[in-house]
Short mmCIF file of C-alpha atoms and ligand atoms in Angstrom, two decimals:
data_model
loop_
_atom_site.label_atom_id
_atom_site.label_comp_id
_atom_site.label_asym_id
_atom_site.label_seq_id
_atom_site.Cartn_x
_atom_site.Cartn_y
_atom_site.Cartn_z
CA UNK A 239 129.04 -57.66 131.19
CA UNK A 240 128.09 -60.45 129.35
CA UNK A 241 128.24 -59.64 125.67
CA UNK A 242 124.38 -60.23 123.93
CA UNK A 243 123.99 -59.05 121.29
CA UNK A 244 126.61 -60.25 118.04
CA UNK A 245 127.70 -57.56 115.56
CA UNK A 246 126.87 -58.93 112.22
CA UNK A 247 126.25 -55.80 109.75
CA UNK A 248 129.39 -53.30 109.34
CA UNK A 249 128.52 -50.63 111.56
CA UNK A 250 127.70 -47.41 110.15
CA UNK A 251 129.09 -43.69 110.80
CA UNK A 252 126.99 -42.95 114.05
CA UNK A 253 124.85 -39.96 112.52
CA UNK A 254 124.73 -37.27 114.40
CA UNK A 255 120.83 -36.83 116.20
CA UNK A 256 121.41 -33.37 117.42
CA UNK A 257 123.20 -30.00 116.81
CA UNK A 258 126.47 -29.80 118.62
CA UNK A 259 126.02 -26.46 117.87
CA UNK A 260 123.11 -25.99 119.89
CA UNK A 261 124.86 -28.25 122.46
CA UNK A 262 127.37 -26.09 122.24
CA UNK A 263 125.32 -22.78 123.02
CA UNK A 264 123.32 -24.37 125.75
CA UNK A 265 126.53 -24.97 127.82
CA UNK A 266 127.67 -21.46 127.01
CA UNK A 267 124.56 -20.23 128.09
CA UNK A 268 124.48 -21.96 131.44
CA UNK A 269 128.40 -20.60 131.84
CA UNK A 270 127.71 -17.20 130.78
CA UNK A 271 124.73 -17.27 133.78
CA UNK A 272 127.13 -18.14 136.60
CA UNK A 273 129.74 -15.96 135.64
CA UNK A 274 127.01 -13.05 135.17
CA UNK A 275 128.67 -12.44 131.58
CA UNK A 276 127.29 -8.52 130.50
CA UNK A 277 125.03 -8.79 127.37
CA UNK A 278 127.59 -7.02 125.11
CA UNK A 279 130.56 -9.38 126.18
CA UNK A 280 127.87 -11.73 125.52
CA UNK A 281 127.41 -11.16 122.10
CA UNK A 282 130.72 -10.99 121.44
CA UNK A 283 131.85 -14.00 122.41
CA UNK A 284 128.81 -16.05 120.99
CA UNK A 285 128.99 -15.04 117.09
CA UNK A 286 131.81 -16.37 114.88
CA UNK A 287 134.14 -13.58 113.74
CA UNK A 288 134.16 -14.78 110.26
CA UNK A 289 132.87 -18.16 108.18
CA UNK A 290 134.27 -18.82 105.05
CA UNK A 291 132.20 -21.23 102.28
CA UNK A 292 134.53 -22.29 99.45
CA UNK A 293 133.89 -23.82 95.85
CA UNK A 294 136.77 -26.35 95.14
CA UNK A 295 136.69 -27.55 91.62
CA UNK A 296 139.19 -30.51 91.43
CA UNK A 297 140.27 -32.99 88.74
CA UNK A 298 139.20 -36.35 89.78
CA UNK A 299 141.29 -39.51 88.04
CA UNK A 300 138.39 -40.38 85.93
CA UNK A 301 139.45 -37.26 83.96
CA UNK A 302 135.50 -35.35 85.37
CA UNK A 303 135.96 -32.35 87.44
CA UNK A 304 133.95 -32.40 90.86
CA UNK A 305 133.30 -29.69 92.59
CA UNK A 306 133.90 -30.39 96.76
CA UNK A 307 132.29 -27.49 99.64
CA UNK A 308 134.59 -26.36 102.31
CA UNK A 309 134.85 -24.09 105.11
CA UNK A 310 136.96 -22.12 107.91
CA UNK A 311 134.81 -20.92 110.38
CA UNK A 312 137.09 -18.50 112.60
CA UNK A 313 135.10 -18.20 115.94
CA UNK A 314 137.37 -15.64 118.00
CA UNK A 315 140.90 -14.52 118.22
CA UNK A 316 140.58 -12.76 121.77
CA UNK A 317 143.53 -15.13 122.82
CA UNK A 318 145.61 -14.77 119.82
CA UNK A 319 145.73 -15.94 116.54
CA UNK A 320 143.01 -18.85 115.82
CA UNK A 321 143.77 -22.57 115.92
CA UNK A 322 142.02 -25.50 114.58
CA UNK A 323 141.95 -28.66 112.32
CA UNK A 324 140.77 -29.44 109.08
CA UNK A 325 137.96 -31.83 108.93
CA UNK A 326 137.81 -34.26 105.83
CA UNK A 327 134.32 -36.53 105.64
CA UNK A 328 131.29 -37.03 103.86
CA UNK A 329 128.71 -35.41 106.92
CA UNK A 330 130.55 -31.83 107.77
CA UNK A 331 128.27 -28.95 107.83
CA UNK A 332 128.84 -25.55 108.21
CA UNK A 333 126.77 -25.68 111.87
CA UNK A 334 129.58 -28.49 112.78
CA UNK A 335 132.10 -26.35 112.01
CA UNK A 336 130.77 -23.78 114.06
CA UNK A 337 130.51 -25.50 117.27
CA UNK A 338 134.14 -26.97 116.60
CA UNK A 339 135.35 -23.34 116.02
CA UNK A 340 134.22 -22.09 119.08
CA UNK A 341 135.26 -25.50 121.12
CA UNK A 342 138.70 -24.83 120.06
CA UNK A 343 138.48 -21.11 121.36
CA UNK A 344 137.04 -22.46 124.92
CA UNK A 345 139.48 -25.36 124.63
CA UNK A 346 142.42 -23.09 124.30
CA UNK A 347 141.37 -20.64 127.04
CA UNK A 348 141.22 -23.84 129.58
CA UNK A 349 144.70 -24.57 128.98
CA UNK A 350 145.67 -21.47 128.93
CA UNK A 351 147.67 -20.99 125.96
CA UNK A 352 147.64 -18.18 123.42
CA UNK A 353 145.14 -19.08 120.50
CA UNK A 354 141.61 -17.78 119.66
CA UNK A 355 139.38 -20.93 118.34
CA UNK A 356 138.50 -21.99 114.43
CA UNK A 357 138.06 -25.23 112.29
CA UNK A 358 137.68 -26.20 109.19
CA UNK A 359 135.94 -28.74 107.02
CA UNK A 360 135.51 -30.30 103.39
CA UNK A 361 132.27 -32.39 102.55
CA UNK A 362 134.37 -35.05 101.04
CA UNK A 363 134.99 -38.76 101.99
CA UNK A 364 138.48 -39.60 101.35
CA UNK A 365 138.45 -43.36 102.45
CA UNK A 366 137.08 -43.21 98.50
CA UNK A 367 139.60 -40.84 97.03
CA UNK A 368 143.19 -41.59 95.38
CA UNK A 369 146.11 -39.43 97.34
CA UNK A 370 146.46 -37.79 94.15
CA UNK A 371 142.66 -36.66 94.50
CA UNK A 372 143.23 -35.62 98.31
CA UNK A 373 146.08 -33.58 97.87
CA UNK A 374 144.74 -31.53 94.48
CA UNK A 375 142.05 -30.88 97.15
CA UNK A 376 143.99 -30.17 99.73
CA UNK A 377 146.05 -27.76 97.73
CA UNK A 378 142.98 -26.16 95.97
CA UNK A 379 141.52 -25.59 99.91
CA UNK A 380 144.82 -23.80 101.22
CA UNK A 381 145.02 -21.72 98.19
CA UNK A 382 141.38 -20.47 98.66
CA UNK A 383 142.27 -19.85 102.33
CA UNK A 384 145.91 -18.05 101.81
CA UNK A 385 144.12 -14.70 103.14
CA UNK A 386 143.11 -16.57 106.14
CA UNK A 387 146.13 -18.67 107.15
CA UNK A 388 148.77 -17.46 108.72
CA UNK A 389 151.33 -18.32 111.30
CA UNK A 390 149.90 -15.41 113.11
CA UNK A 391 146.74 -15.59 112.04
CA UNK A 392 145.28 -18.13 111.48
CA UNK A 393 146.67 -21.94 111.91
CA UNK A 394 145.19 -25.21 110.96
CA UNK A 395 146.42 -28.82 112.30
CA UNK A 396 144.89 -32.14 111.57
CA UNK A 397 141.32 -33.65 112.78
CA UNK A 398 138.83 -36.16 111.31
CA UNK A 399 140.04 -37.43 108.05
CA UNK A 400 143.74 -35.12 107.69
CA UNK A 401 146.87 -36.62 109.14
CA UNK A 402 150.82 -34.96 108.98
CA UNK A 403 150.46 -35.90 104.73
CA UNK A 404 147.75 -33.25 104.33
CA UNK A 405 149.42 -30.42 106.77
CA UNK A 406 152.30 -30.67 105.02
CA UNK A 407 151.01 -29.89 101.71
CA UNK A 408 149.14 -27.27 103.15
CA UNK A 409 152.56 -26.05 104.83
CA UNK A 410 153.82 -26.25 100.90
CA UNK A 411 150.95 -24.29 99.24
CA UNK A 412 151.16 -21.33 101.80
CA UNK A 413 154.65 -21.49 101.52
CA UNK A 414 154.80 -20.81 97.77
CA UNK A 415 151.82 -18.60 98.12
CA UNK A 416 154.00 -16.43 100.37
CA UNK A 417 157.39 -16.79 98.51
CA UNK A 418 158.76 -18.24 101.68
CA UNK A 419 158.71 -21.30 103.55
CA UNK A 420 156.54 -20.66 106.46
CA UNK A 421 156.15 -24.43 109.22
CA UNK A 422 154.50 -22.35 111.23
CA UNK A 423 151.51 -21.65 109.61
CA UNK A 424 150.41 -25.09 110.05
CA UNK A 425 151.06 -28.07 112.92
CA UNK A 426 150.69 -31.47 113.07
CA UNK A 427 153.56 -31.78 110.26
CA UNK A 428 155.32 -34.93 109.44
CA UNK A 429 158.72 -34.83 111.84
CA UNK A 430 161.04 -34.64 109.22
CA UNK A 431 159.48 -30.93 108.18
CA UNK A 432 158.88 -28.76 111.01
CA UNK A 433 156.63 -31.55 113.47
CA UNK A 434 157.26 -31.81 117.12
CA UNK A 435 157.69 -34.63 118.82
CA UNK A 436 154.86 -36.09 120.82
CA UNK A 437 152.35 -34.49 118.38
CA UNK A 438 151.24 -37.45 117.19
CA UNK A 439 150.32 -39.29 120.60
CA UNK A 440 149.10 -35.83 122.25
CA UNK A 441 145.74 -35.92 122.16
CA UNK A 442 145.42 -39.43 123.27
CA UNK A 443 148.26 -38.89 125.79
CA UNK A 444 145.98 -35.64 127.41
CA UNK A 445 143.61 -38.08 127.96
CA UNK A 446 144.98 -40.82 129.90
CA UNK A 447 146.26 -38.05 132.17
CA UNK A 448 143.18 -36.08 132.87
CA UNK A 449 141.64 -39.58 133.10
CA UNK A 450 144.18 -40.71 136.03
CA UNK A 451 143.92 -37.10 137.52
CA UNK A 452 140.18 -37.36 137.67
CA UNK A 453 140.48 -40.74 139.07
CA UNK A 454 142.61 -39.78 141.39
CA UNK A 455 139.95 -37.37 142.84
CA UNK A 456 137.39 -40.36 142.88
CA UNK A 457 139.37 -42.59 144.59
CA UNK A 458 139.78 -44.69 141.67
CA UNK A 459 142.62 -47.16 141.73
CA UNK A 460 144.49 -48.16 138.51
CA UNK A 461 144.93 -51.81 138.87
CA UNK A 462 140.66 -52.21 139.55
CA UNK A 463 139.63 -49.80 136.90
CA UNK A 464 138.30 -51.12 133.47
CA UNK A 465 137.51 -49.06 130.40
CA UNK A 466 135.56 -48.85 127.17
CA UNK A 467 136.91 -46.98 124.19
CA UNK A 468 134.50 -45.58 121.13
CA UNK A 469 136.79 -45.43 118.27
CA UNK A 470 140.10 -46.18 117.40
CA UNK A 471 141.55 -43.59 115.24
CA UNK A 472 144.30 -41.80 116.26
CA UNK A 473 142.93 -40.65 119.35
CA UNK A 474 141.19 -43.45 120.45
CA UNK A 475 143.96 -46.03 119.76
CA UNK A 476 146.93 -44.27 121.39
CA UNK A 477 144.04 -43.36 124.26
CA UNK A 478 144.15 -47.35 124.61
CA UNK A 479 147.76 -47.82 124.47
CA UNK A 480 148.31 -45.45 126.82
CA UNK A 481 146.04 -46.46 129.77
CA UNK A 482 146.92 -50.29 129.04
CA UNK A 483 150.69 -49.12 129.76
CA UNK A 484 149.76 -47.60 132.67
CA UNK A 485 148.11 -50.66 133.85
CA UNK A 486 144.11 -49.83 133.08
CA UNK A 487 142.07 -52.82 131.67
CA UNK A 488 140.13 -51.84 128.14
CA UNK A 489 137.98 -54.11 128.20
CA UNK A 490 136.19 -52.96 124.92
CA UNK A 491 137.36 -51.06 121.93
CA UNK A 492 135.41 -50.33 118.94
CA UNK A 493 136.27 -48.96 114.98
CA UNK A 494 134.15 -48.39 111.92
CA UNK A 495 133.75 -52.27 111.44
CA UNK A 496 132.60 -53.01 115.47
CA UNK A 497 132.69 -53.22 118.64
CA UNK A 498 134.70 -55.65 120.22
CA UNK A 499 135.11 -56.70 123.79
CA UNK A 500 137.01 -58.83 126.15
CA UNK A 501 136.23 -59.52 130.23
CA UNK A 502 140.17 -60.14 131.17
CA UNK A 503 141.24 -56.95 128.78
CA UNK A 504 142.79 -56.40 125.70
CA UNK A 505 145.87 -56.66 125.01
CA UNK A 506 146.17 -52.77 122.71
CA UNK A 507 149.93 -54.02 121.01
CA UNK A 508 148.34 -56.95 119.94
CA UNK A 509 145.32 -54.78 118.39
CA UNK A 510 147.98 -52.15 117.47
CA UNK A 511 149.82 -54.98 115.58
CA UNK A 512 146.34 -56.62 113.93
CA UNK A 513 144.90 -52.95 113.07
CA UNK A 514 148.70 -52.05 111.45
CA UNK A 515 148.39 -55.50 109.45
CA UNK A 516 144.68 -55.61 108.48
CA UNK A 517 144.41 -52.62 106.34
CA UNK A 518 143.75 -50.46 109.64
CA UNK A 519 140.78 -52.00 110.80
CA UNK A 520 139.63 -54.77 114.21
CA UNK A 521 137.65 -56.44 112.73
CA UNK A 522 138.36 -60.26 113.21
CA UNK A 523 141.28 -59.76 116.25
CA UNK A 524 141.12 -63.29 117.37
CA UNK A 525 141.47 -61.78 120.44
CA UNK A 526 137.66 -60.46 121.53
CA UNK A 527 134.18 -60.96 121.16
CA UNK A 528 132.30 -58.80 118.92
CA UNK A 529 129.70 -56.76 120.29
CA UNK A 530 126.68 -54.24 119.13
CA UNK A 531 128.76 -51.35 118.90
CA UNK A 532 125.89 -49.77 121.16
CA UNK A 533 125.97 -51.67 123.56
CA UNK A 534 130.08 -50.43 124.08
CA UNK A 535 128.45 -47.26 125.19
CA UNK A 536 126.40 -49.04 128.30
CA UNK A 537 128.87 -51.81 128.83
CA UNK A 538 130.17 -52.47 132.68
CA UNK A 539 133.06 -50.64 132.74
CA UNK A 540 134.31 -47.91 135.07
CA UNK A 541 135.29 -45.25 132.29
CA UNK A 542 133.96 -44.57 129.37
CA UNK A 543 136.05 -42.78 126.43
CA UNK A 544 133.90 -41.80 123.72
CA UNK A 545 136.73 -40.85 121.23
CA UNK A 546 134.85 -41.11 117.75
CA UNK A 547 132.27 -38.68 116.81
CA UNK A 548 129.80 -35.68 118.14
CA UNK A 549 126.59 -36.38 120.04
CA UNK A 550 126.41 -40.47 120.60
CA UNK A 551 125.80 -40.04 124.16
CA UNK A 552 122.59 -38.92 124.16
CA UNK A 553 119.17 -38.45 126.34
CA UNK A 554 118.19 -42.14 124.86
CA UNK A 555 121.18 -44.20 126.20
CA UNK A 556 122.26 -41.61 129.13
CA UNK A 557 120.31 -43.39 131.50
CA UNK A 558 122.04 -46.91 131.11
CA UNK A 559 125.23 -45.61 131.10
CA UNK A 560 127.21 -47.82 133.79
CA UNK A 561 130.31 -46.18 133.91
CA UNK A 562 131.36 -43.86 137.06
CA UNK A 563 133.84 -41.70 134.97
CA UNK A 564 133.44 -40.47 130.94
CA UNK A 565 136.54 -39.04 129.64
CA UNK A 566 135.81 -37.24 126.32
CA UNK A 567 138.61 -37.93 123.76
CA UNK A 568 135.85 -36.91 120.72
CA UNK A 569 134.83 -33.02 120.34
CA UNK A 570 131.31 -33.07 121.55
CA UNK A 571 130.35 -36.73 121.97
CA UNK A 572 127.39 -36.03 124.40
CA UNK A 573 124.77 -33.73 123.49
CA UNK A 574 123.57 -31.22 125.91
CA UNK A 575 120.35 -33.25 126.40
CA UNK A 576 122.06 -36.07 128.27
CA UNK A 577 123.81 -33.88 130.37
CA UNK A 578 121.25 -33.28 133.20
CA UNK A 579 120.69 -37.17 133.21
CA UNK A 580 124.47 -37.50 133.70
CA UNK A 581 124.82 -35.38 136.60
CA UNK A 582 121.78 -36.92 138.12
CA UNK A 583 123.63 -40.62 138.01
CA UNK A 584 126.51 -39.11 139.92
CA UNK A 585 129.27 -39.80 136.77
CA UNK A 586 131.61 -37.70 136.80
CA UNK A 587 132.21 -36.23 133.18
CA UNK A 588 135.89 -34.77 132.12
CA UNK A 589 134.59 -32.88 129.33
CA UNK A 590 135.97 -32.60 125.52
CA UNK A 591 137.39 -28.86 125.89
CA UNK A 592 139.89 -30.00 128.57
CA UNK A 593 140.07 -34.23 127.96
CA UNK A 594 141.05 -33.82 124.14
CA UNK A 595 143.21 -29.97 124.83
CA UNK A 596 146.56 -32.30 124.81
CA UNK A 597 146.44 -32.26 120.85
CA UNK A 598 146.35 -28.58 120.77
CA UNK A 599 148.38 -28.20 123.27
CA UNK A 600 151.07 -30.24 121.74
CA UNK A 601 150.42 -27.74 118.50
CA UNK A 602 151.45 -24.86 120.03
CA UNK A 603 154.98 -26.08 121.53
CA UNK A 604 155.25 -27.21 117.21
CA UNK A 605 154.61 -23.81 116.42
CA UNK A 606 156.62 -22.33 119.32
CA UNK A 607 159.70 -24.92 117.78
CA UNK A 608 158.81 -23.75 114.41
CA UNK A 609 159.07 -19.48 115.36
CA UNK A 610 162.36 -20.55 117.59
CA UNK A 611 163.58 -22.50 114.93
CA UNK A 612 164.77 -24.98 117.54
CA UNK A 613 163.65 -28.77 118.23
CA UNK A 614 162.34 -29.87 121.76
CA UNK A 615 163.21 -33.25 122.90
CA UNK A 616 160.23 -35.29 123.52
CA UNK A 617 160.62 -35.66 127.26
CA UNK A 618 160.48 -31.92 126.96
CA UNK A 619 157.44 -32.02 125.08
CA UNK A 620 155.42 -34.58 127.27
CA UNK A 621 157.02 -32.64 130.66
CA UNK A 622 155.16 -29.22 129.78
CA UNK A 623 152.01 -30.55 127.57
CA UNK A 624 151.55 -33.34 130.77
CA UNK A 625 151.70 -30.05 133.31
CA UNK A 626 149.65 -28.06 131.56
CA UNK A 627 147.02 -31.11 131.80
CA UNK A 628 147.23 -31.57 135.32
CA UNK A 629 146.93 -27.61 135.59
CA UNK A 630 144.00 -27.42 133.87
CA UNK A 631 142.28 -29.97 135.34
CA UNK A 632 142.87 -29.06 138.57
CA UNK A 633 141.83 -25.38 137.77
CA UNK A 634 138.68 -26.74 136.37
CA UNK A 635 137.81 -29.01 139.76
CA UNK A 636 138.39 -26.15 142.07
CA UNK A 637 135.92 -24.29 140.01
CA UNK A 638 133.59 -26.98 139.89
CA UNK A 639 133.96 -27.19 143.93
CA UNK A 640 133.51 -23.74 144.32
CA UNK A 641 129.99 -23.49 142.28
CA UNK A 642 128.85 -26.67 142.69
CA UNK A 643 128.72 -27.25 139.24
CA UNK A 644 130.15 -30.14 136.79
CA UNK A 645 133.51 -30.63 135.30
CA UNK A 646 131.58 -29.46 132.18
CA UNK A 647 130.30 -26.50 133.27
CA UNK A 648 133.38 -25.79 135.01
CA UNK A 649 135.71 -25.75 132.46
CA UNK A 650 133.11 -23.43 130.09
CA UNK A 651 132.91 -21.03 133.58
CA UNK A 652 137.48 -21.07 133.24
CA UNK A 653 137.38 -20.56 129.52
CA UNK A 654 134.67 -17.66 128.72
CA UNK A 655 135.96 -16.06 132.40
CA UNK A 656 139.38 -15.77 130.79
CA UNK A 657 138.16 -14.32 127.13
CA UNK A 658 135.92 -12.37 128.89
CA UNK A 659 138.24 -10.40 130.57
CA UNK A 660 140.82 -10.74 127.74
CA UNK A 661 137.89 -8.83 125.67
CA UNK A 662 137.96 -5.93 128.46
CA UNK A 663 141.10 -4.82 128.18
CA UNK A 664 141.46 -5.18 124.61
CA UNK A 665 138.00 -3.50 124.10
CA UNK A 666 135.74 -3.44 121.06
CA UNK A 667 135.02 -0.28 118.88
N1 LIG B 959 141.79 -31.07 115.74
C1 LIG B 959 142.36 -31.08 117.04
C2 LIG B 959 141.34 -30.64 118.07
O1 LIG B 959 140.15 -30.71 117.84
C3 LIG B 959 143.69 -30.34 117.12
C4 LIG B 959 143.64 -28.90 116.81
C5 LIG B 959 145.02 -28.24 116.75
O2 LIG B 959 145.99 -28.88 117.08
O3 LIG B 959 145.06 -27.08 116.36
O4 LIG B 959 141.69 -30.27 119.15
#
């Protein structure tokens, strides 16, 4: 591709044109067909056990008192307790939360590990708030939620806008709520207090691997494949350093200040290294071209990593899509209208509730550590969360084989099959 367009303007937030919630439920719909899912187990699995809207009044440094809306949306503990992170920025809704709720329950079945699904969420956008501000929040938020939390319960971890600084205050609030100190009731801590290993890099680690394993499957070799990553956050940055170790060429990268693209590849420790010394932000790596930030989505490249936000693949820029293979590092970056366009073009898509499962997966050997009291050593870590990758994805393809159906559809086909028949032999009232 020859770059044609020149970023100028800061990009903004891409805003989100579609419910992921409906997106959501139209893929669960399409699941629940195939599998012939009984109306009762039906409406079981499609409501949210319980949402939770919270009032946070909190004393701001100016000396005013603002008041921030959360929430904890706890879609389903079929599995086990519920999992999920806390979202921090300035567009969370309550319908957002939703669909991520019940993502993390289908994401957890796929893997296979014991969790039912939640999230949670504070309209709030802390790139403008002090650290004292964030964590008088974040404190004020676990204490409204000590009746939900628990490290059988329910257990929150980091997303958009939280990091290891936020989970362990939340770790500290339970804890005195409780009169105990309780690490498990939260993961994604800082190492030092109860964190595992290979926490950090999980997510992005999960996936590179179901990116190689789905390559593998399309005859896709290593040293020919190029690749486009949206966002650079935590997910999408150790995404990129983890394909360019393996030897993939990322061709273009993007963050909240553009999109930025080079033919021969990118050299991610050099971005690493300019991001780490530039306040966290691309923008002017002497290294690349900048780029309209769109454009990254319909660039030539073989794979495409969306690893930013919900719903910016889409019906409208589906069709120029070049890539063969899109690996989903975001929660619900392509909304169910663009799906059917997808398919059509022949790309193969690994969706969000297996691609991005490596964070969550990672979360539950924390909180395994944290019950056993005992650390894992990181080759451990990577060993087991690295199988249960490969396991999943290969569970997924066979499924996807045996209906016919995409990676997509698959993976919602393994996840409500397995609640579903969780749900029968646990039984309802
Ligand atoms: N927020 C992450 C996700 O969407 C991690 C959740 C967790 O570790 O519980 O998968």
């Amino acid at each position: 591709m020859t770059p044609t367009t020149v970023y100028k303007e800061p990009a903004p937030r891409v805003a989100n044109t579609e419910n992921p919630l409906e997106s959501m439920m139209s893929r669960f719909n399409v699941a629940a067909e195939i599998l012939g899912l009984d109306h009762e187990t039906y409406e079981v699995l499609k409501a949210a056990d319980k949402q939770i809207i919270v009032h946070l009044p909190v004393s701001m440094d100016d000396g005013k008192v603002r008041v921030f809306e959360g929430y904890r949306v706890v879609h389903n503990t079929i599995l086990g307790p519920s999992k999920g992170g806390i979202r921090y920025d300035k567009n969370v809704s309550l319908d957002e939360v939703k669909a991520l709720a019940a993502w993390m329950t289908w994401k957890c079945a796929v893997v296979d590990i014991p969790y039912g699904g939640a999230k949670g969420g504070i309209i709030c956008d802390p790139t403008t708030m002090s650290a004292g501000e964030i964590e008088r929040l974040t404190r004020a938020y676990t204490m409204s939620m000590k009746d939900v939390f628990g490290p059988d319960r329910d257990i929150p971890a980091p997303d958009m806008g939280t990091g290891p600084r936020e989970m362990a205050w939340i770790m500290d609030e339970f804890s005195k709520t409780v009169g105990q100190t309780s690490s498990a009731v939260v993961t994604g801590k800082p190492l030092v207090m109860g964190g595992s290993l290979g926490r950090t890099e999980a997510t992005g680690r999960g996936v590179m691997v179901s990116c190689l394993a789905a390559m593998n499957k399309l005859n896709m070799k290593i040293e020919e494949t190029s690749v486009a990553i949206q966002g650079f956050g935590n997910v999408g940055s150790w995404t990129a350093k983890l394909m360019f170790d393996k030897g993939l060429k990322i061709k273009a990268i993007s963050d909240i200040s553009g999109a930025y693209w080079n033919d021969n590849g990118l050299n991610i420790d050099d971005v690493i290294a300019y991001k780490n010394a530039h306040g966290g932000r691309i923008e002017g790596f002497p290294g690349a071209t900048p780029i309209d930030p769109d454009e990254l989505l319909v660039s030539d490249v073989d794979v495409l990593v969306p690893a930013a936000v919900e719903d910016v693949i889409t019906e409208h820029n589906a069709p120029f899509i070049k890539a063969k293979l899109i690996v989903e590092g975001a929660n619900g970056p392509t909304s169910a209208s663009a799906d059917p366009i997808i398919y059509a073009k022949g790309i193969s898509v690994v969706p969000d509730i297996l691609a991005n499962s490596g964070g969550v997966t990672v979360s539950y050997f924390e909180w395994v550590q944290n019950k056993q009291g005992f650390k894992w050593s990181l080759e451990m870590v990577t060993d087991r969360a690295d199988r249960i990758m490969t396991d999943a994805f290969e569970k997924v393809f066979a499924v996807s084989q045996k209906y016919d159906i995409s990676l997509r559809i698959a993976a919602y086909v393994v996840a409500i099959d397995k609640v579903a028949q969780t749900y029968k032999y646990r039984g309802g009232y």
